[in-house]
């Protein structure tokens, strides 16, 4: 067992930290307030190779691996969690194409996602199908050399701005989850209506609804065969879940750093507030939860880099990291009091952004269900 990061990984982490502090931090509060989509920063992250760590060089990537992705993502999320979502929207479709696409699809679509020229997304969730992916209703009906897509996707990150992403739909509803099919599509076609939605956090990650009315997707854009979609979706979620887990680590760390700094600076009742044991209790718990979650998330990434199954470990890591981020943001708010609650300071943003990690990419309850069902023998998460 080796807990040291290689020199290469340290350099990648430091590059991401420097980028986040120099380029993202100065406008993070403003971007959050104004709900700005920072396409310029999305491109810059592409130029730095942040989306290419799991992609080989022949498709524009750098092949640094899953742990590199986790390190980059944590640094970006520590400074502004919403910018972490942008990373996931690029890597999700790119790695899924790498795993399930044919050679032509890989060459055509992956480089644009890796560079950030294509603003990616993945469209799974529907008004009546969130945790229950198989409950989706969107259908894709074959019409010559195209499919006609009809249905409605909701809470899709990047929906207002994406120009290329994954969409999952039923080609045969009678087959239940075995009748689902995956596609990669250019969204700038007739038959698509986009609506922007707002949420309490992740403000500069544009979110929305996609409504399809005979939206045409070429048969050549289908990933794998008809009916492969559910398993492709589960595979994709396992990769993108890891990115969310890393993002939660970043928020946990940011909240802890704010709380520690404030404890050392603020005095009440004639002493530094860090001297109060109730604050020390919260600082200790923040650190213990965050460090434990980090080891779990790094382990899940390390397993992926060894080409070993890691679905169970990813669920455990994502669950613990999401809870650690929420504990830390809540505790930081208590320690900073009105300065935490004030919109003039970043802790309330950490609090709002932390909440998303208990919901996205499989809620904390879905992760617990996967973990418990695996232990009880109802499912084999690492099949
Ligand atoms: O029986 P079978 O041979 O057909 O196979 C079953 C099973 O073995 C079948 O699927 C297979 N399967 C898998 N195969 C490969 C299940 N899991 C996997 C896997 N990981 N890899 C049916 O399985 P099942 O367990 O009976 O399915 P289910 O009960 O219908 O659902 C399972 C589950 C609840 C885990 C699934 O629906 C799920 O993961 N739900 C959570 C949905 C989710 O994570 N949504 C995220 C939406 S996107 C998003 O949040 C964007 C955030 C953006 C950001 O912030 O970055």
Short mmCIF file of N, CA, C and O and ligand atoms in Angstrom, two decimals, residues 84-85 88-89 122 124-125 130-134 155 157 177-178 230-231 234-235 237-238 240-241 243-244 311 359-363 366-367 369-370 379 381 383, ligand 1:
data_model
loop_
_atom_site.label_atom_id
_atom_site.label_comp_id
_atom_site.label_asym_id
_atom_site.label_seq_id
_atom_site.Cartn_x
_atom_site.Cartn_y
_atom_site.Cartn_z
N UNK A 84 -16.85 22.69 -11.02
CA UNK A 84 -16.62 21.24 -11.00
C UNK A 84 -17.63 20.52 -11.89
O UNK A 84 -17.31 19.55 -12.57
N UNK A 85 -18.85 21.04 -11.89
CA UNK A 85 -19.90 20.41 -12.72
C UNK A 85 -19.48 20.48 -14.19
O UNK A 85 -19.68 19.52 -14.94
N UNK A 88 -17.41 17.62 -15.12
CA UNK A 88 -18.17 16.36 -15.25
C UNK A 88 -18.92 16.28 -16.57
O UNK A 88 -19.07 15.21 -17.15
N UNK A 89 -19.40 17.44 -17.02
CA UNK A 89 -20.18 17.45 -18.27
C UNK A 89 -19.32 17.14 -19.49
O UNK A 89 -19.81 16.70 -20.51
N UNK A 122 -25.08 15.15 -20.13
CA UNK A 122 -25.71 13.83 -20.24
C UNK A 122 -27.14 13.94 -19.72
O UNK A 122 -27.37 14.45 -18.63
N UNK A 124 -30.32 12.20 -18.52
CA UNK A 124 -30.89 10.97 -17.96
C UNK A 124 -32.22 11.28 -17.27
O UNK A 124 -33.27 10.71 -17.59
N UNK A 125 -32.17 12.21 -16.30
CA UNK A 125 -33.30 12.47 -15.41
C UNK A 125 -34.52 13.02 -16.14
O UNK A 125 -34.40 13.82 -17.06
N UNK A 130 -36.14 10.05 -11.48
CA UNK A 130 -34.90 10.60 -10.92
C UNK A 130 -34.02 9.45 -10.46
O UNK A 130 -33.19 8.95 -11.21
N UNK A 131 -34.26 8.96 -9.22
CA UNK A 131 -33.50 7.81 -8.71
C UNK A 131 -33.79 6.56 -9.54
O UNK A 131 -32.92 5.72 -9.75
N UNK A 132 -35.03 6.46 -10.02
CA UNK A 132 -35.46 5.28 -10.78
C UNK A 132 -35.21 5.50 -12.28
O UNK A 132 -36.12 5.85 -13.03
N UNK A 133 -33.96 5.27 -12.67
CA UNK A 133 -33.57 5.55 -14.06
C UNK A 133 -34.44 4.76 -15.06
O UNK A 133 -34.86 5.27 -16.09
N UNK A 134 -34.73 3.49 -14.71
CA UNK A 134 -35.51 2.65 -15.62
C UNK A 134 -36.93 3.16 -15.81
O UNK A 134 -37.63 2.75 -16.75
N UNK A 155 -33.72 18.90 -15.11
CA UNK A 155 -32.55 19.09 -14.23
C UNK A 155 -31.27 18.61 -14.90
O UNK A 155 -30.44 17.92 -14.29
N UNK A 157 -27.75 19.34 -16.26
CA UNK A 157 -26.66 20.31 -16.20
C UNK A 157 -26.22 20.62 -17.63
O UNK A 157 -26.09 19.72 -18.45
N UNK A 177 -35.92 -2.18 -18.53
CA UNK A 177 -34.61 -1.54 -18.65
C UNK A 177 -33.78 -2.11 -19.81
O UNK A 177 -32.90 -1.45 -20.33
N UNK A 178 -34.13 -3.31 -20.24
CA UNK A 178 -33.36 -3.92 -21.35
C UNK A 178 -33.77 -3.33 -22.71
O UNK A 178 -33.20 -3.71 -23.74
N UNK A 230 -29.30 0.93 -20.61
CA UNK A 230 -29.34 0.97 -19.14
C UNK A 230 -27.97 0.63 -18.57
O UNK A 230 -27.48 1.32 -17.66
N UNK A 231 -27.34 -0.36 -19.15
CA UNK A 231 -26.02 -0.75 -18.61
C UNK A 231 -24.98 0.32 -18.93
O UNK A 231 -24.09 0.59 -18.10
N UNK A 234 -25.60 2.99 -16.31
CA UNK A 234 -25.06 2.62 -14.99
C UNK A 234 -23.54 2.74 -14.99
O UNK A 234 -22.94 3.20 -14.02
N UNK A 235 -22.92 2.33 -16.10
CA UNK A 235 -21.45 2.44 -16.19
C UNK A 235 -21.05 3.92 -16.15
O UNK A 235 -20.13 4.29 -15.42
N UNK A 237 -22.67 6.46 -14.91
CA UNK A 237 -22.91 7.05 -13.58
C UNK A 237 -21.80 6.68 -12.61
O UNK A 237 -21.43 7.47 -11.74
N UNK A 238 -21.25 5.50 -12.78
CA UNK A 238 -20.16 5.12 -11.88
C UNK A 238 -18.94 6.03 -12.08
O UNK A 238 -18.23 6.35 -11.13
N UNK A 240 -19.06 9.25 -13.45
CA UNK A 240 -19.39 10.65 -13.14
C UNK A 240 -19.65 10.84 -11.63
O UNK A 240 -19.44 11.92 -11.09
N UNK A 241 -20.06 9.78 -10.96
CA UNK A 241 -20.23 9.78 -9.51
C UNK A 241 -18.90 10.09 -8.81
O UNK A 241 -18.84 10.76 -7.79
N UNK A 243 -16.52 11.89 -9.96
CA UNK A 243 -16.26 13.32 -10.09
C UNK A 243 -17.03 14.10 -9.03
O UNK A 243 -16.51 15.03 -8.41
N UNK A 244 -18.29 13.70 -8.80
CA UNK A 244 -19.08 14.38 -7.75
C UNK A 244 -18.46 14.17 -6.38
O UNK A 244 -18.41 15.09 -5.57
N UNK A 311 -17.41 0.02 -8.45
CA UNK A 311 -18.76 0.60 -8.27
C UNK A 311 -19.10 0.75 -6.79
O UNK A 311 -19.60 1.80 -6.36
N UNK A 359 -27.70 15.00 -3.53
CA UNK A 359 -28.81 14.81 -4.47
C UNK A 359 -28.32 14.26 -5.82
O UNK A 359 -28.87 13.29 -6.33
N UNK A 360 -27.27 14.89 -6.38
CA UNK A 360 -26.86 14.53 -7.75
C UNK A 360 -26.17 13.18 -7.83
O UNK A 360 -25.63 12.69 -6.84
N UNK A 361 -26.21 12.63 -9.03
CA UNK A 361 -25.46 11.40 -9.37
C UNK A 361 -25.76 10.24 -8.43
O UNK A 361 -24.86 9.50 -8.05
N UNK A 362 -27.04 10.13 -8.06
CA UNK A 362 -27.44 9.13 -7.09
C UNK A 362 -27.40 9.79 -5.73
O UNK A 362 -26.34 10.18 -5.23
N UNK A 363 -28.58 9.98 -5.15
CA UNK A 363 -28.68 10.66 -3.85
C UNK A 363 -27.93 9.85 -2.79
O UNK A 363 -27.57 8.68 -3.01
N UNK A 366 -29.66 6.65 -2.37
CA UNK A 366 -29.38 5.64 -3.41
C UNK A 366 -28.02 4.98 -3.15
O UNK A 366 -27.88 3.76 -3.26
N UNK A 367 -27.02 5.79 -2.75
CA UNK A 367 -25.70 5.18 -2.46
C UNK A 367 -25.83 4.19 -1.30
O UNK A 367 -25.27 3.10 -1.34
N UNK A 369 -28.44 2.56 -0.43
CA UNK A 369 -29.16 1.38 -0.91
C UNK A 369 -28.19 0.43 -1.63
O UNK A 369 -28.19 -0.79 -1.38
N UNK A 370 -27.34 0.99 -2.50
CA UNK A 370 -26.37 0.15 -3.24
C UNK A 370 -25.43 -0.55 -2.25
O UNK A 370 -25.18 -1.76 -2.35
N UNK A 379 -27.66 -7.47 -4.30
CA UNK A 379 -27.04 -7.06 -5.55
C UNK A 379 -25.53 -7.22 -5.41
O UNK A 379 -25.01 -7.18 -4.30
N UNK A 381 -22.65 -5.14 -6.44
CA UNK A 381 -22.37 -3.82 -7.02
C UNK A 381 -21.20 -3.87 -7.99
O UNK A 381 -21.17 -3.15 -8.98
N UNK A 383 -20.28 -6.19 -10.09
CA UNK A 383 -20.44 -7.28 -11.07
C UNK A 383 -19.48 -7.10 -12.23
O UNK A 383 -19.09 -6.01 -12.53
O1 LIG B 1 -30.86 -8.16 -14.64
P1 LIG B 1 -30.00 -7.56 -15.70
O2 LIG B 1 -29.06 -8.50 -16.36
O3 LIG B 1 -30.79 -6.81 -16.71
O4 LIG B 1 -29.03 -6.47 -15.00
C1 LIG B 1 -29.45 -5.67 -13.90
C2 LIG B 1 -28.20 -5.22 -13.21
O5 LIG B 1 -27.27 -6.24 -13.12
C3 LIG B 1 -30.01 -4.37 -14.46
O6 LIG B 1 -28.89 -3.48 -14.62
C4 LIG B 1 -27.72 -4.11 -14.12
N1 LIG B 1 -26.94 -3.11 -13.40
C5 LIG B 1 -25.70 -2.77 -13.72
N2 LIG B 1 -24.89 -3.17 -14.72
C6 LIG B 1 -23.65 -2.63 -14.77
C7 LIG B 1 -27.32 -2.43 -12.28
N3 LIG B 1 -26.32 -1.63 -11.88
C8 LIG B 1 -25.30 -1.83 -12.74
C9 LIG B 1 -23.99 -1.32 -12.86
N4 LIG B 1 -23.52 -0.43 -12.00
N5 LIG B 1 -23.22 -1.74 -13.88
C10 LIG B 1 -31.04 -3.74 -13.57
O7 LIG B 1 -30.43 -3.51 -12.31
P2 LIG B 1 -31.25 -3.08 -11.04
O8 LIG B 1 -30.30 -2.90 -9.92
O9 LIG B 1 -32.41 -3.99 -10.86
O10 LIG B 1 -31.79 -1.65 -11.48
P3 LIG B 1 -32.74 -0.66 -10.72
O11 LIG B 1 -33.14 -1.22 -9.41
O12 LIG B 1 -33.77 -0.23 -11.69
O13 LIG B 1 -31.82 0.65 -10.50
C11 LIG B 1 -30.60 0.63 -9.95
C12 LIG B 1 -30.18 2.03 -9.38
C13 LIG B 1 -31.13 2.54 -8.32
C14 LIG B 1 -28.82 1.77 -8.77
C15 LIG B 1 -30.11 3.02 -10.55
O14 LIG B 1 -31.37 3.31 -11.08
C16 LIG B 1 -29.42 4.31 -10.13
O15 LIG B 1 -28.19 4.38 -10.14
N6 LIG B 1 -30.17 5.38 -9.77
C17 LIG B 1 -29.60 6.66 -9.44
C18 LIG B 1 -29.77 7.60 -10.59
C19 LIG B 1 -28.71 8.63 -10.72
O16 LIG B 1 -27.59 8.50 -10.23
N7 LIG B 1 -29.01 9.67 -11.46
C20 LIG B 1 -28.06 10.68 -11.76
C21 LIG B 1 -28.60 11.57 -12.77
S1 LIG B 1 -27.41 12.59 -13.57
C22 LIG B 1 -26.96 13.77 -12.45
O17 LIG B 1 -27.28 13.73 -11.30
C23 LIG B 1 -26.13 14.87 -12.99
C24 LIG B 1 -25.30 15.57 -11.94
C25 LIG B 1 -24.31 16.42 -12.57
C26 LIG B 1 -23.19 16.87 -11.64
O18 LIG B 1 -23.46 17.56 -10.64
O19 LIG B 1 -22.04 16.56 -11.93
#
